[in-house]
Amino acid sequence: MTLKEILFGGGSALFVLLTLLQLAPIKINPWSAIAKAFGRAINSEVLEKVGKLESELQCVRSGIAEEKAVNCRARILRFGDECLHGERHTKDHFDQTLRDIAAYERYCEDHPEFENNVTELTSDRIKTIYRRCLDSNDFLQ
């Protein structure tokens, strides 16, 4: 038996064995494992870049969420100042501000490191004014 016959015969036997294992009801999938390893080897650079992009995307999402919270805070404080100066508001404007308050409080609960000591009293005052207007139906028409 020559070396060529051994290699081709052994290679064929190995091929048949791996194929049978792949098709067997037991979950040993050698062809899938080989293809996956080969794919990872070829695409390692791409996978690394995708990982970096995912982390950068997460940073961007965090920044957008924080910016939304800051915008909610600004609208809450502005609305509170308008109420302090005696300006009246429609029920829709109150409802939007109450949604801002809820979104802002939810963000602050989820992000304890976020500075939140400026809207609590204003939010309470807005809610009190809203209840009073709701009880007396005294919204701006």
PDB file of C-alpha atoms in Angstrom, residues 33-104:
ATOM      1  CA  ALA A  33     -18.037  23.302  13.498  1.00  0.00           C
ATOM      2  CA  ILE A  34     -15.407  23.295  10.745  1.00  0.00           C
ATOM      3  CA  ALA A  35     -17.376  25.843   8.689  1.00  0.00           C
ATOM      4  CA  LYS A  36     -17.894  28.047  11.750  1.00  0.00           C
ATOM      5  CA  ALA A  37     -14.197  27.953  12.661  1.00  0.00           C
ATOM      6  CA  PHE A  38     -13.245  28.688   9.065  1.00  0.00           C
ATOM      7  CA  GLY A  39     -15.734  31.577   8.901  1.00  0.00           C
ATOM      8  CA  ARG A  40     -14.438  33.087  12.136  1.00  0.00           C
ATOM      9  CA  ALA A  41     -10.868  32.834  10.898  1.00  0.00           C
ATOM     10  CA  ILE A  42     -11.725  34.598   7.655  1.00  0.00           C
ATOM     11  CA  ASN A  43     -13.970  37.234   9.252  1.00  0.00           C
ATOM     12  CA  SER A  44     -12.063  37.917  12.471  1.00  0.00           C
ATOM     13  CA  GLU A  45     -11.206  41.479  11.455  1.00  0.00           C
ATOM     14  CA  VAL A  46     -14.795  42.198  10.447  1.00  0.00           C
ATOM     15  CA  LEU A  47     -16.120  40.699  13.682  1.00  0.00           C
ATOM     16  CA  GLU A  48     -13.740  42.885  15.678  1.00  0.00           C
ATOM     17  CA  LYS A  49     -14.908  46.003  13.830  1.00  0.00           C
ATOM     18  CA  VAL A  50     -18.546  45.039  14.347  1.00  0.00           C
ATOM     19  CA  GLY A  51     -17.869  44.690  18.079  1.00  0.00           C
ATOM     20  CA  LYS A  52     -16.344  48.166  18.169  1.00  0.00           C
ATOM     21  CA  LEU A  53     -19.285  49.584  16.226  1.00  0.00           C
ATOM     22  CA  GLU A  54     -21.732  48.000  18.662  1.00  0.00           C
ATOM     23  CA  SER A  55     -19.989  49.607  21.632  1.00  0.00           C
ATOM     24  CA  GLU A  56     -19.870  52.972  19.851  1.00  0.00           C
ATOM     25  CA  LEU A  57     -23.560  52.645  18.985  1.00  0.00           C
ATOM     26  CA  GLN A  58     -24.343  51.952  22.637  1.00  0.00           C
ATOM     27  CA  CYS A  59     -22.481  55.145  23.601  1.00  0.00           C
ATOM     28  CA  VAL A  60     -24.468  57.123  21.027  1.00  0.00           C
ATOM     29  CA  ARG A  61     -27.748  55.663  22.307  1.00  0.00           C
ATOM     30  CA  SER A  62     -26.802  56.568  25.869  1.00  0.00           C
ATOM     31  CA  GLY A  63     -25.981  60.095  24.775  1.00  0.00           C
ATOM     32  CA  ILE A  64     -29.298  60.462  22.958  1.00  0.00           C
ATOM     33  CA  ALA A  65     -31.221  59.168  25.981  1.00  0.00           C
ATOM     34  CA  GLU A  66     -29.404  61.613  28.257  1.00  0.00           C
ATOM     35  CA  GLU A  67     -30.081  64.474  25.838  1.00  0.00           C
ATOM     36  CA  LYS A  68     -33.787  63.588  25.849  1.00  0.00           C
ATOM     37  CA  ALA A  69     -33.776  63.645  29.652  1.00  0.00           C
ATOM     38  CA  VAL A  70     -32.055  67.036  29.683  1.00  0.00           C
ATOM     39  CA  ASN A  71     -34.657  68.356  27.222  1.00  0.00           C
ATOM     40  CA  CYS A  72     -37.475  67.024  29.419  1.00  0.00           C
ATOM     41  CA  ARG A  73     -35.887  68.725  32.419  1.00  0.00           C
ATOM     42  CA  ALA A  74     -35.676  72.045  30.544  1.00  0.00           C
ATOM     43  CA  ARG A  75     -39.337  71.842  29.495  1.00  0.00           C
ATOM     44  CA  ILE A  76     -40.398  70.951  33.048  1.00  0.00           C
ATOM     45  CA  LEU A  77     -38.479  73.875  34.538  1.00  0.00           C
ATOM     46  CA  ARG A  78     -39.756  76.306  31.886  1.00  0.00           C
ATOM     47  CA  PHE A  79     -43.346  75.187  32.466  1.00  0.00           C
ATOM     48  CA  GLY A  80     -42.850  75.546  36.223  1.00  0.00           C
ATOM     49  CA  ASP A  81     -41.501  79.078  35.775  1.00  0.00           C
ATOM     50  CA  GLU A  82     -44.474  79.996  33.610  1.00  0.00           C
ATOM     51  CA  CYS A  83     -46.797  78.721  36.336  1.00  0.00           C
ATOM     52  CA  LEU A  84     -44.902  80.770  38.942  1.00  0.00           C
ATOM     53  CA  HIS A  85     -45.438  83.896  36.853  1.00  0.00           C
ATOM     54  CA  GLY A  86     -49.179  83.245  36.718  1.00  0.00           C
ATOM     55  CA  GLU A  87     -49.349  82.066  33.128  1.00  0.00           C
ATOM     56  CA  ARG A  88     -52.259  79.730  32.456  1.00  0.00           C
ATOM     57  CA  HIS A  89     -52.003  76.602  30.311  1.00  0.00           C
ATOM     58  CA  THR A  90     -54.261  74.255  28.401  1.00  0.00           C
ATOM     59  CA  LYS A  91     -54.946  70.740  29.601  1.00  0.00           C
ATOM     60  CA  ASP A  92     -52.959  69.417  26.622  1.00  0.00           C
ATOM     61  CA  HIS A  93     -49.922  71.442  27.687  1.00  0.00           C
ATOM     62  CA  PHE A  94     -50.233  70.093  31.235  1.00  0.00           C
ATOM     63  CA  ASP A  95     -50.583  66.540  29.891  1.00  0.00           C
ATOM     64  CA  GLN A  96     -47.431  66.902  27.784  1.00  0.00           C
ATOM     65  CA  THR A  97     -45.527  68.271  30.759  1.00  0.00           C
ATOM     66  CA  LEU A  98     -46.741  65.399  32.938  1.00  0.00           C
ATOM     67  CA  ARG A  99     -45.472  62.964  30.284  1.00  0.00           C
ATOM     68  CA  ASP A 100     -42.128  64.797  30.381  1.00  0.00           C
ATOM     69  CA  ILE A 101     -42.078  64.467  34.169  1.00  0.00           C
ATOM     70  CA  ALA A 102     -42.777  60.717  33.962  1.00  0.00           C
ATOM     71  CA  ALA A 103     -40.085  60.184  31.305  1.00  0.00           C
ATOM     72  CA  TYR A 104     -37.576  62.274  33.252  1.00  0.00           C
TER      73      TYR A 104
END
